Each structure stands twice: as C-alpha cells, then as structure tokens.
Amino acid sequence: MLNIVLANDDGVHAPGINILKETLRSIANVIVVAPMNERSTTGHTLTLDTTVRLEEIADDVYACNGFPADCSLMAIGHLFKNPHSKYYGQKIDLLVSGINRGANLGQDVYYSGTVAAAREAAFHGIPAIAVSSCMDFKNPDKNTLYYYSASNFIKTLVQSNISKAIPQMTLLNINVPWCAEAEILGTKVTRTGLRKYSEDIEERLDFRGRRYYWIGGVYKGFEEFPDSDCQAIEDKMISVAPVKLCDYGRSQMEIIEDLKGFLENIFPR
C-alpha cells in the first residue's frame, strides 16, 4: 500500500484531517504530522530560531509544535530518515495537506499554511496535494459530513494513481464546495484566480491609551476570468488547480491539458 502523509494548518485535532485519515486508511498507510495548535494563514514559515518538538499522540499520529511546512519537513527529514523510526527505509508516496476548514482560492494560496505544507513536500520531490472545503464563514453550516465530499474525492484520486500524474515541482490545489456530494455539479481544472478584499486596518486604543491595530477586511468577490478556481467554486464545481513552482519542464498549459485528460478518464462528462 502507498504511504500517505497528512498535514494541515488547522491542527492535529481538526475534523478535516481526521475525516481524511479515516477515509484513506482503507486504501493506504496513513501517517499524520500536523500542528499541535491552529496555524492558519501562516504561509511558508519554517521554525529556524527555536526548537521543534514532535510527539506521537496516537498510532501514526504526530503533533508538532511548529508550522505546517515544519510538519512536512519533519515527516520527510526525520520520520522517514531516522534509523530509529518505524518508517525508516520506506518512502513517502504522497503528501496531502488538509482538509482545510475554508477555501484556499486565488492569491490566498500565498498566505495559506495548508498550501505551504504541500509546497514544502513538492520542493523535496514528493507528489503533493492541498485540499480545502469551502465553508462560507458568513453563513457557517457546521455539518462536518460535508468534509466527506472532499475526502471521498481525494480517495478516488489516490485510487486512480494521482501520485504518478503530478509533475515535479508542481502541487495540486483542490477546493471542494461545502455541500453534500450529490449537490456537486462536476470537476474542473482551473487557474489560480484573484479574490478581492477590503483590507481594512482597524485602529483601537488599549487601557493605557496606546494605539494598536487589527488587520481585517471583508471579502468583496473575485475577478471574473475563464477557468478560475474562484469561478469553479461559485458554479458548485470541484476546482483542481495545478500550481507550478519552478519555470522548467512542461509548461503550465501542458500540465493543465494533461490533468484534464487524467480527470476526464475518472469523471467522464
């Protein structure tokens, strides 16, 4: 069976990663390495100025005090390379980061800890996927069964050998509508879009009269252009966006066309 590492930025106890673990364990060896606490919107941070700790809190489930990219690196550089580890001598076939609580669309991929964990794996030549469930935080429906729409989609991809179809130095950023599987209208290979935010900075005073600030902002929609990840979610379709990390090898358009062919074999129209 494949060795699949799961990471995230919502924390090791988050429902998304645990539902994904439950779903994939029937078809793969699943090892979870995730932050001890929530690390959302931390980008591609690595812990270089203090100690990193790793604790096995259940069989094949590890909590790390670092950031999402640290979690990937601890799996790659420690758990699978340490002669004293039970995984020593094996290889990681796929790293999946998620399932994130909320969308990672448009330029949000550059802030996302979820995407960073996948990107760190891709930097090390490991096929990587970031997957998010697009919960609407303005009108939150907290039905955790909707995570299965994403986890079952990932399971189907794994069973179809997606790990062989992801080019080097490319990750797949997958966003799934926050709804039941039966309500999803299809799957679309997309390009990274552009979301609009008000980017408000709110100034306040503390009890000593000193200024402090909250970075906030309200989501204002997205730029409309063909095949964007934002538009796919608006149309209640699963968005599969290849994110190319280096400018060599196949072009972005070649990768998109190859991926379209791969997905059409699995999900014929």
PDB file of C-alpha atoms in Angstrom:
ATOM      1  CA  MET A   1       0.000   0.000   0.000  1.00  0.00           C
ATOM      2  CA  LEU A   2       1.008   3.607  -0.526  1.00  0.00           C
ATOM      3  CA  ASN A   3       2.490   5.652   2.297  1.00  0.00           C
ATOM      4  CA  ILE A   4       0.488   8.895   2.553  1.00  0.00           C
ATOM      5  CA  VAL A   5       1.462  11.695   4.943  1.00  0.00           C
ATOM      6  CA  LEU A   6      -1.287  14.089   6.038  1.00  0.00           C
ATOM      7  CA  ALA A   7      -0.577  17.620   7.267  1.00  0.00           C
ATOM      8  CA  ASN A   8      -2.697  20.737   7.727  1.00  0.00           C
ATOM      9  CA  ASP A   9      -2.806  24.176   9.327  1.00  0.00           C
ATOM     10  CA  ASP A  10      -5.978  23.724  11.405  1.00  0.00           C
ATOM     11  CA  GLY A  11      -4.230  21.482  13.929  1.00  0.00           C
ATOM     12  CA  VAL A  12      -3.909  17.790  14.629  1.00  0.00           C
ATOM     13  CA  HIS A  13      -7.356  17.551  16.262  1.00  0.00           C
ATOM     14  CA  ALA A  14      -9.262  19.336  13.448  1.00  0.00           C
ATOM     15  CA  PRO A  15     -12.179  17.393  11.950  1.00  0.00           C
ATOM     16  CA  GLY A  16     -10.993  17.783   8.348  1.00  0.00           C
ATOM     17  CA  ILE A  17      -7.693  15.960   8.759  1.00  0.00           C
ATOM     18  CA  ASN A  18      -9.243  13.248  10.914  1.00  0.00           C
ATOM     19  CA  ILE A  19     -12.039  12.555   8.426  1.00  0.00           C
ATOM     20  CA  LEU A  20      -9.437  12.407   5.648  1.00  0.00           C
ATOM     21  CA  LYS A  21      -7.345   9.986   7.728  1.00  0.00           C
ATOM     22  CA  GLU A  22     -10.393   7.796   8.346  1.00  0.00           C
ATOM     23  CA  THR A  23     -11.280   7.781   4.627  1.00  0.00           C
ATOM     24  CA  LEU A  24      -7.790   6.973   3.316  1.00  0.00           C
ATOM     25  CA  ARG A  25      -6.806   4.327   5.851  1.00  0.00           C
ATOM     26  CA  SER A  26      -8.775   1.678   3.959  1.00  0.00           C
ATOM     27  CA  ILE A  27      -6.503   2.077   0.912  1.00  0.00           C
ATOM     28  CA  ALA A  28      -3.150   3.344   2.243  1.00  0.00           C
ATOM     29  CA  ASN A  29      -0.787   3.569   5.186  1.00  0.00           C
ATOM     30  CA  VAL A  30      -1.605   6.992   6.615  1.00  0.00           C
ATOM     31  CA  ILE A  31       0.777   8.972   8.832  1.00  0.00           C
ATOM     32  CA  VAL A  32      -0.467  12.270  10.272  1.00  0.00           C
ATOM     33  CA  VAL A  33       2.022  15.038  11.121  1.00  0.00           C
ATOM     34  CA  ALA A  34       0.126  18.197  11.998  1.00  0.00           C
ATOM     35  CA  PRO A  35       0.485  21.267  14.232  1.00  0.00           C
ATOM     36  CA  MET A  36      -0.371  20.969  17.913  1.00  0.00           C
ATOM     37  CA  ASN A  37      -2.408  24.187  17.594  1.00  0.00           C
ATOM     38  CA  GLU A  38      -4.111  26.050  14.776  1.00  0.00           C
ATOM     39  CA  ARG A  39      -1.604  27.675  12.397  1.00  0.00           C
ATOM     40  CA  SER A  40      -3.914  29.138   9.769  1.00  0.00           C
ATOM     41  CA  THR A  41      -2.641  31.890   7.444  1.00  0.00           C
ATOM     42  CA  THR A  42       0.982  31.369   8.470  1.00  0.00           C
ATOM     43  CA  GLY A  43       2.276  30.933   4.925  1.00  0.00           C
ATOM     44  CA  HIS A  44       5.530  29.112   4.273  1.00  0.00           C
ATOM     45  CA  THR A  45       7.090  29.651   7.689  1.00  0.00           C
ATOM     46  CA  LEU A  46       9.873  27.338   8.917  1.00  0.00           C
ATOM     47  CA  THR A  47      10.992  27.282  12.547  1.00  0.00           C
ATOM     48  CA  LEU A  48      14.686  28.164  12.467  1.00  0.00           C
ATOM     49  CA  ASP A  49      15.121  30.171  15.675  1.00  0.00           C
ATOM     50  CA  THR A  50      13.802  27.770  18.306  1.00  0.00           C
ATOM     51  CA  THR A  51      13.366  24.055  18.955  1.00  0.00           C
ATOM     52  CA  VAL A  52      10.880  21.896  17.085  1.00  0.00           C
ATOM     53  CA  ARG A  53       9.139  19.162  19.045  1.00  0.00           C
ATOM     54  CA  LEU A  54       7.279  16.129  17.765  1.00  0.00           C
ATOM     55  CA  GLU A  55       5.007  13.943  19.898  1.00  0.00           C
ATOM     56  CA  GLU A  56       3.243  10.743  18.835  1.00  0.00           C
ATOM     57  CA  ILE A  57      -0.223  11.202  20.348  1.00  0.00           C
ATOM     58  CA  ALA A  58      -1.775   8.070  18.777  1.00  0.00           C
ATOM     59  CA  ASP A  59      -0.642   5.324  16.424  1.00  0.00           C
ATOM     60  CA  ASP A  60       0.817   7.045  13.344  1.00  0.00           C
ATOM     61  CA  VAL A  61      -0.439  10.456  14.522  1.00  0.00           C
ATOM     62  CA  TYR A  62       2.167  13.095  15.424  1.00  0.00           C
ATOM     63  CA  ALA A  63       1.670  16.578  16.838  1.00  0.00           C
ATOM     64  CA  CYS A  64       4.337  19.170  16.015  1.00  0.00           C
ATOM     65  CA  ASN A  65       4.798  22.488  17.792  1.00  0.00           C
ATOM     66  CA  GLY A  66       5.914  24.135  14.549  1.00  0.00           C
ATOM     67  CA  PHE A  67       4.185  25.409  11.444  1.00  0.00           C
ATOM     68  CA  PRO A  68       2.608  23.449   8.566  1.00  0.00           C
ATOM     69  CA  ALA A  69       5.782  23.467   6.454  1.00  0.00           C
ATOM     70  CA  ASP A  70       7.684  22.242   9.538  1.00  0.00           C
ATOM     71  CA  CYS A  71       5.275  19.306   9.717  1.00  0.00           C
ATOM     72  CA  SER A  72       6.067  18.258   6.154  1.00  0.00           C
ATOM     73  CA  LEU A  73       9.773  18.652   6.778  1.00  0.00           C
ATOM     74  CA  MET A  74       9.614  16.614   9.995  1.00  0.00           C
ATOM     75  CA  ALA A  75       7.928  13.768   8.129  1.00  0.00           C
ATOM     76  CA  ILE A  76      10.350  13.914   5.201  1.00  0.00           C
ATOM     77  CA  GLY A  77      13.596  14.634   7.008  1.00  0.00           C
ATOM     78  CA  HIS A  78      13.016  12.865  10.310  1.00  0.00           C
ATOM     79  CA  LEU A  79      10.314  10.193  10.442  1.00  0.00           C
ATOM     80  CA  PHE A  80      11.292   8.592   7.127  1.00  0.00           C
ATOM     81  CA  LYS A  81      15.069   9.091   7.512  1.00  0.00           C
ATOM     82  CA  ASN A  82      15.734   8.383  11.185  1.00  0.00           C
ATOM     83  CA  PRO A  83      17.211   4.854  11.589  1.00  0.00           C
ATOM     84  CA  HIS A  84      15.263   4.508  14.854  1.00  0.00           C
ATOM     85  CA  SER A  85      11.910   5.328  13.229  1.00  0.00           C
ATOM     86  CA  LYS A  86       9.432   2.616  12.295  1.00  0.00           C
ATOM     87  CA  TYR A  87       9.142   4.242   8.847  1.00  0.00           C
ATOM     88  CA  TYR A  88      12.894   4.096   8.156  1.00  0.00           C
ATOM     89  CA  GLY A  89      13.716   2.621   4.757  1.00  0.00           C
ATOM     90  CA  GLN A  90      10.291   3.430   3.352  1.00  0.00           C
ATOM     91  CA  LYS A  91       9.296   6.314   1.085  1.00  0.00           C
ATOM     92  CA  ILE A  92       6.503   8.856   1.107  1.00  0.00           C
ATOM     93  CA  ASP A  93       4.359   8.273  -1.979  1.00  0.00           C
ATOM     94  CA  LEU A  94       2.064  11.278  -1.495  1.00  0.00           C
ATOM     95  CA  LEU A  95       1.571  14.155   0.915  1.00  0.00           C
ATOM     96  CA  VAL A  96      -1.929  15.577   1.297  1.00  0.00           C
ATOM     97  CA  SER A  97      -2.437  18.781   3.277  1.00  0.00           C
ATOM     98  CA  GLY A  98      -5.958  19.302   4.592  1.00  0.00           C
ATOM     99  CA  ILE A  99      -8.839  19.069   4.611  1.00  0.00           C
ATOM    100  CA  ASN A 100      -8.745  22.780   5.357  1.00  0.00           C
ATOM    101  CA  ARG A 101     -11.705  24.478   7.015  1.00  0.00           C
ATOM    102  CA  GLY A 102     -12.416  27.167   4.440  1.00  0.00           C
ATOM    103  CA  ALA A 103     -11.351  27.936   0.885  1.00  0.00           C
ATOM    104  CA  ASN A 104      -7.828  28.422  -0.431  1.00  0.00           C
ATOM    105  CA  LEU A 105      -8.612  30.218  -3.675  1.00  0.00           C
ATOM    106  CA  GLY A 106      -6.862  32.899  -5.706  1.00  0.00           C
ATOM    107  CA  GLN A 107      -3.954  34.708  -4.076  1.00  0.00           C
ATOM    108  CA  ASP A 108      -4.871  33.150  -0.717  1.00  0.00           C
ATOM    109  CA  VAL A 109      -2.593  30.258  -1.717  1.00  0.00           C
ATOM    110  CA  TYR A 110       0.364  32.503  -0.817  1.00  0.00           C
ATOM    111  CA  TYR A 111      -0.896  33.046   2.743  1.00  0.00           C
ATOM    112  CA  SER A 112      -2.137  29.513   3.313  1.00  0.00           C
ATOM    113  CA  GLY A 113      -0.400  27.177   5.731  1.00  0.00           C
ATOM    114  CA  THR A 114      -2.333  24.327   4.112  1.00  0.00           C
ATOM    115  CA  VAL A 115      -0.779  25.046   0.715  1.00  0.00           C
ATOM    116  CA  ALA A 116       2.641  25.655   2.303  1.00  0.00           C
ATOM    117  CA  ALA A 117       2.730  22.135   3.747  1.00  0.00           C
ATOM    118  CA  ALA A 118       2.071  20.716   0.271  1.00  0.00           C
ATOM    119  CA  ARG A 119       4.578  23.102  -1.317  1.00  0.00           C
ATOM    120  CA  GLU A 120       7.318  22.005   1.092  1.00  0.00           C
ATOM    121  CA  ALA A 121       6.756  18.387   0.055  1.00  0.00           C
ATOM    122  CA  ALA A 122       6.866  19.339  -3.644  1.00  0.00           C
ATOM    123  CA  PHE A 123      10.201  21.078  -3.063  1.00  0.00           C
ATOM    124  CA  HIS A 124      11.517  17.680  -1.926  1.00  0.00           C
ATOM    125  CA  GLY A 125      10.224  15.836  -4.981  1.00  0.00           C
ATOM    126  CA  ILE A 126       7.188  14.308  -3.267  1.00  0.00           C
ATOM    127  CA  PRO A 127       3.815  14.448  -5.060  1.00  0.00           C
ATOM    128  CA  ALA A 128       1.647  16.838  -3.075  1.00  0.00           C
ATOM    129  CA  ILE A 129      -1.962  17.963  -2.840  1.00  0.00           C
ATOM    130  CA  ALA A 130      -3.569  20.757  -0.821  1.00  0.00           C
ATOM    131  CA  VAL A 131      -7.302  20.240  -0.296  1.00  0.00           C
ATOM    132  CA  SER A 132      -9.847  22.639   1.186  1.00  0.00           C
ATOM    133  CA  SER A 133     -13.591  22.592   1.882  1.00  0.00           C
ATOM    134  CA  CYS A 134     -15.064  25.973   1.010  1.00  0.00           C
ATOM    135  CA  MET A 135     -17.141  26.710   4.098  1.00  0.00           C
ATOM    136  CA  ASP A 136     -18.938  30.061   3.993  1.00  0.00           C
ATOM    137  CA  PHE A 137     -17.892  31.788   7.223  1.00  0.00           C
ATOM    138  CA  LYS A 138     -20.613  34.430   6.837  1.00  0.00           C
ATOM    139  CA  ASN A 139     -23.275  31.716   6.917  1.00  0.00           C
ATOM    140  CA  PRO A 140     -21.496  28.800   8.563  1.00  0.00           C
ATOM    141  CA  ASP A 141     -23.181  25.444   8.162  1.00  0.00           C
ATOM    142  CA  LYS A 142     -21.111  23.300  10.509  1.00  0.00           C
ATOM    143  CA  ASN A 143     -22.201  19.961   9.062  1.00  0.00           C
ATOM    144  CA  THR A 144     -18.909  18.045   9.260  1.00  0.00           C
ATOM    145  CA  LEU A 145     -20.343  15.397   6.917  1.00  0.00           C
ATOM    146  CA  TYR A 146     -19.539  17.856   4.107  1.00  0.00           C
ATOM    147  CA  TYR A 147     -15.846  17.072   4.671  1.00  0.00           C
ATOM    148  CA  TYR A 148     -16.594  13.665   3.153  1.00  0.00           C
ATOM    149  CA  SER A 149     -17.293  15.366  -0.183  1.00  0.00           C
ATOM    150  CA  ALA A 150     -13.610  16.334  -0.204  1.00  0.00           C
ATOM    151  CA  SER A 151     -12.213  13.195   1.436  1.00  0.00           C
ATOM    152  CA  ASN A 152     -14.026  10.839  -0.939  1.00  0.00           C
ATOM    153  CA  PHE A 153     -12.800  12.881  -3.907  1.00  0.00           C
ATOM    154  CA  ILE A 154      -9.214  12.557  -2.666  1.00  0.00           C
ATOM    155  CA  LYS A 155      -9.724   8.823  -2.132  1.00  0.00           C
ATOM    156  CA  THR A 156     -10.859   8.440  -5.748  1.00  0.00           C
ATOM    157  CA  LEU A 157      -7.796  10.352  -6.959  1.00  0.00           C
ATOM    158  CA  VAL A 158      -5.476   8.179  -4.868  1.00  0.00           C
ATOM    159  CA  GLN A 159      -7.083   5.002  -6.211  1.00  0.00           C
ATOM    160  CA  SER A 160      -6.565   6.380  -9.737  1.00  0.00           C
ATOM    161  CA  ASN A 161      -2.798   6.840  -9.116  1.00  0.00           C
ATOM    162  CA  ILE A 162      -2.830  10.635  -8.919  1.00  0.00           C
ATOM    163  CA  SER A 163       0.625  10.460  -7.309  1.00  0.00           C
ATOM    164  CA  LYS A 164       2.003   9.373 -10.696  1.00  0.00           C
ATOM    165  CA  ALA A 165       0.268  12.193 -12.564  1.00  0.00           C
ATOM    166  CA  ILE A 166       1.586  15.198 -10.605  1.00  0.00           C
ATOM    167  CA  PRO A 167       4.674  16.693 -12.302  1.00  0.00           C
ATOM    168  CA  GLN A 168       7.750  17.510 -10.258  1.00  0.00           C
ATOM    169  CA  MET A 169       7.780  20.988  -8.719  1.00  0.00           C
ATOM    170  CA  THR A 170       4.008  21.210  -9.104  1.00  0.00           C
ATOM    171  CA  LEU A 171       1.305  20.759  -6.476  1.00  0.00           C
ATOM    172  CA  LEU A 172      -2.422  20.391  -6.880  1.00  0.00           C
ATOM    173  CA  ASN A 173      -4.548  22.928  -5.040  1.00  0.00           C
ATOM    174  CA  ILE A 174      -8.017  21.391  -4.725  1.00  0.00           C
ATOM    175  CA  ASN A 175     -11.076  23.242  -3.449  1.00  0.00           C
ATOM    176  CA  VAL A 176     -14.372  21.446  -2.868  1.00  0.00           C
ATOM    177  CA  PRO A 177     -17.800  23.088  -2.412  1.00  0.00           C
ATOM    178  CA  TRP A 178     -19.153  22.920   1.146  1.00  0.00           C
ATOM    179  CA  CYS A 179     -22.127  20.700   0.409  1.00  0.00           C
ATOM    180  CA  ALA A 180     -23.177  17.083   0.021  1.00  0.00           C
ATOM    181  CA  GLU A 181     -21.502  15.083  -2.763  1.00  0.00           C
ATOM    182  CA  ALA A 182     -24.788  14.757  -4.647  1.00  0.00           C
ATOM    183  CA  GLU A 183     -25.026  18.563  -4.930  1.00  0.00           C
ATOM    184  CA  ILE A 184     -21.610  18.998  -6.604  1.00  0.00           C
ATOM    185  CA  LEU A 185     -22.011  19.712 -10.328  1.00  0.00           C
ATOM    186  CA  GLY A 186     -18.674  18.427 -11.612  1.00  0.00           C
ATOM    187  CA  THR A 187     -14.900  18.770 -11.548  1.00  0.00           C
ATOM    188  CA  LYS A 188     -12.909  21.456 -13.355  1.00  0.00           C
ATOM    189  CA  VAL A 189      -9.200  22.004 -13.964  1.00  0.00           C
ATOM    190  CA  THR A 190      -8.651  25.653 -13.157  1.00  0.00           C
ATOM    191  CA  ARG A 191      -6.174  28.501 -12.934  1.00  0.00           C
ATOM    192  CA  THR A 192      -5.426  30.476  -9.789  1.00  0.00           C
ATOM    193  CA  GLY A 193      -7.818  33.416  -9.638  1.00  0.00           C
ATOM    194  CA  LEU A 194      -7.852  36.751  -7.807  1.00  0.00           C
ATOM    195  CA  ARG A 195     -10.027  37.460  -4.801  1.00  0.00           C
ATOM    196  CA  LYS A 196     -10.936  40.982  -3.642  1.00  0.00           C
ATOM    197  CA  TYR A 197     -10.753  42.111  -0.011  1.00  0.00           C
ATOM    198  CA  SER A 198     -11.347  45.494   1.574  1.00  0.00           C
ATOM    199  CA  GLU A 199      -8.067  45.091   3.532  1.00  0.00           C
ATOM    200  CA  ASP A 200      -9.311  47.218   6.441  1.00  0.00           C
ATOM    201  CA  ILE A 201      -6.930  48.170   9.240  1.00  0.00           C
ATOM    202  CA  GLU A 202      -8.866  48.912  12.433  1.00  0.00           C
ATOM    203  CA  GLU A 203      -7.199  51.208  14.949  1.00  0.00           C
ATOM    204  CA  ARG A 204      -8.056  50.871  18.656  1.00  0.00           C
ATOM    205  CA  LEU A 205      -6.722  52.087  21.998  1.00  0.00           C
ATOM    206  CA  ASP A 206      -5.700  49.828  24.856  1.00  0.00           C
ATOM    207  CA  PHE A 207      -6.464  50.597  28.515  1.00  0.00           C
ATOM    208  CA  ARG A 208      -3.336  52.788  28.720  1.00  0.00           C
ATOM    209  CA  GLY A 209      -4.370  54.852  25.704  1.00  0.00           C
ATOM    210  CA  ARG A 210      -1.801  53.268  23.366  1.00  0.00           C
ATOM    211  CA  ARG A 211      -2.760  52.541  19.771  1.00  0.00           C
ATOM    212  CA  TYR A 212      -2.977  49.004  18.443  1.00  0.00           C
ATOM    213  CA  TYR A 213      -4.356  47.551  15.237  1.00  0.00           C
ATOM    214  CA  TRP A 214      -6.425  44.665  13.927  1.00  0.00           C
ATOM    215  CA  ILE A 215      -5.825  43.593  10.338  1.00  0.00           C
ATOM    216  CA  GLY A 216      -9.221  42.711   8.956  1.00  0.00           C
ATOM    217  CA  GLY A 217     -11.082  43.182   5.751  1.00  0.00           C
ATOM    218  CA  VAL A 218     -14.245  41.945   4.120  1.00  0.00           C
ATOM    219  CA  TYR A 219     -14.377  39.606   1.125  1.00  0.00           C
ATOM    220  CA  LYS A 220     -15.630  41.557  -1.899  1.00  0.00           C
ATOM    221  CA  GLY A 221     -15.844  38.868  -4.568  1.00  0.00           C
ATOM    222  CA  PHE A 222     -13.374  37.862  -7.275  1.00  0.00           C
ATOM    223  CA  GLU A 223     -12.086  38.919 -10.674  1.00  0.00           C
ATOM    224  CA  GLU A 224     -14.070  37.150 -13.362  1.00  0.00           C
ATOM    225  CA  PHE A 225     -11.990  35.380 -15.989  1.00  0.00           C
ATOM    226  CA  PRO A 226     -12.350  31.987 -17.677  1.00  0.00           C
ATOM    227  CA  ASP A 227     -11.369  28.828 -15.800  1.00  0.00           C
ATOM    228  CA  SER A 228     -10.531  30.487 -12.476  1.00  0.00           C
ATOM    229  CA  ASP A 229     -10.655  28.445  -9.277  1.00  0.00           C
ATOM    230  CA  CYS A 230     -12.941  31.090  -7.758  1.00  0.00           C
ATOM    231  CA  GLN A 231     -15.472  30.727 -10.586  1.00  0.00           C
ATOM    232  CA  ALA A 232     -15.486  26.925 -10.329  1.00  0.00           C
ATOM    233  CA  ILE A 233     -16.496  27.081  -6.659  1.00  0.00           C
ATOM    234  CA  GLU A 234     -19.106  29.725  -7.468  1.00  0.00           C
ATOM    235  CA  ASP A 235     -20.503  27.237 -10.005  1.00  0.00           C
ATOM    236  CA  LYS A 236     -20.546  24.473  -7.352  1.00  0.00           C
ATOM    237  CA  MET A 237     -17.769  22.508  -9.041  1.00  0.00           C
ATOM    238  CA  ILE A 238     -14.621  20.990  -7.562  1.00  0.00           C
ATOM    239  CA  SER A 239     -11.617  23.111  -8.548  1.00  0.00           C
ATOM    240  CA  VAL A 240      -8.338  21.318  -9.309  1.00  0.00           C
ATOM    241  CA  ALA A 241      -5.633  23.931  -9.896  1.00  0.00           C
ATOM    242  CA  PRO A 242      -2.056  22.869 -10.680  1.00  0.00           C
ATOM    243  CA  VAL A 243       0.393  25.277  -9.043  1.00  0.00           C
ATOM    244  CA  LYS A 244       3.748  25.230 -10.840  1.00  0.00           C
ATOM    245  CA  LEU A 245       6.619  26.171  -8.513  1.00  0.00           C
ATOM    246  CA  CYS A 246       9.561  26.480 -10.909  1.00  0.00           C
ATOM    247  CA  ASP A 247       9.829  27.541 -14.539  1.00  0.00           C
ATOM    248  CA  TYR A 248      11.206  24.377 -16.101  1.00  0.00           C
ATOM    249  CA  GLY A 249       9.807  21.170 -17.542  1.00  0.00           C
ATOM    250  CA  ARG A 250       6.349  21.189 -19.017  1.00  0.00           C
ATOM    251  CA  SER A 251       4.525  24.481 -19.400  1.00  0.00           C
ATOM    252  CA  GLN A 252       1.550  25.410 -17.260  1.00  0.00           C
ATOM    253  CA  MET A 253      -0.790  24.888 -20.219  1.00  0.00           C
ATOM    254  CA  GLU A 254       0.670  21.442 -20.940  1.00  0.00           C
ATOM    255  CA  ILE A 255       0.184  20.476 -17.293  1.00  0.00           C
ATOM    256  CA  ILE A 256      -3.416  21.721 -17.394  1.00  0.00           C
ATOM    257  CA  GLU A 257      -4.197  19.735 -20.558  1.00  0.00           C
ATOM    258  CA  ASP A 258      -2.613  16.555 -19.144  1.00  0.00           C
ATOM    259  CA  LEU A 259      -4.593  16.968 -15.933  1.00  0.00           C
ATOM    260  CA  LYS A 260      -7.832  17.482 -17.855  1.00  0.00           C
ATOM    261  CA  GLY A 261      -7.244  14.184 -19.644  1.00  0.00           C
ATOM    262  CA  PHE A 262      -6.467  12.398 -16.380  1.00  0.00           C
ATOM    263  CA  LEU A 263      -9.628  13.657 -14.676  1.00  0.00           C
ATOM    264  CA  GLU A 264     -11.885  13.001 -17.669  1.00  0.00           C
ATOM    265  CA  ASN A 265     -10.872   9.337 -17.515  1.00  0.00           C
ATOM    266  CA  ILE A 266     -12.037   9.214 -13.892  1.00  0.00           C
ATOM    267  CA  PHE A 267     -15.044  11.523 -14.090  1.00  0.00           C
ATOM    268  CA  PRO A 268     -16.400  11.298 -17.651  1.00  0.00           C
ATOM    269  CA  ARG A 269     -18.859  14.028 -18.547  1.00  0.00           C
TER     270      ARG A 269
END
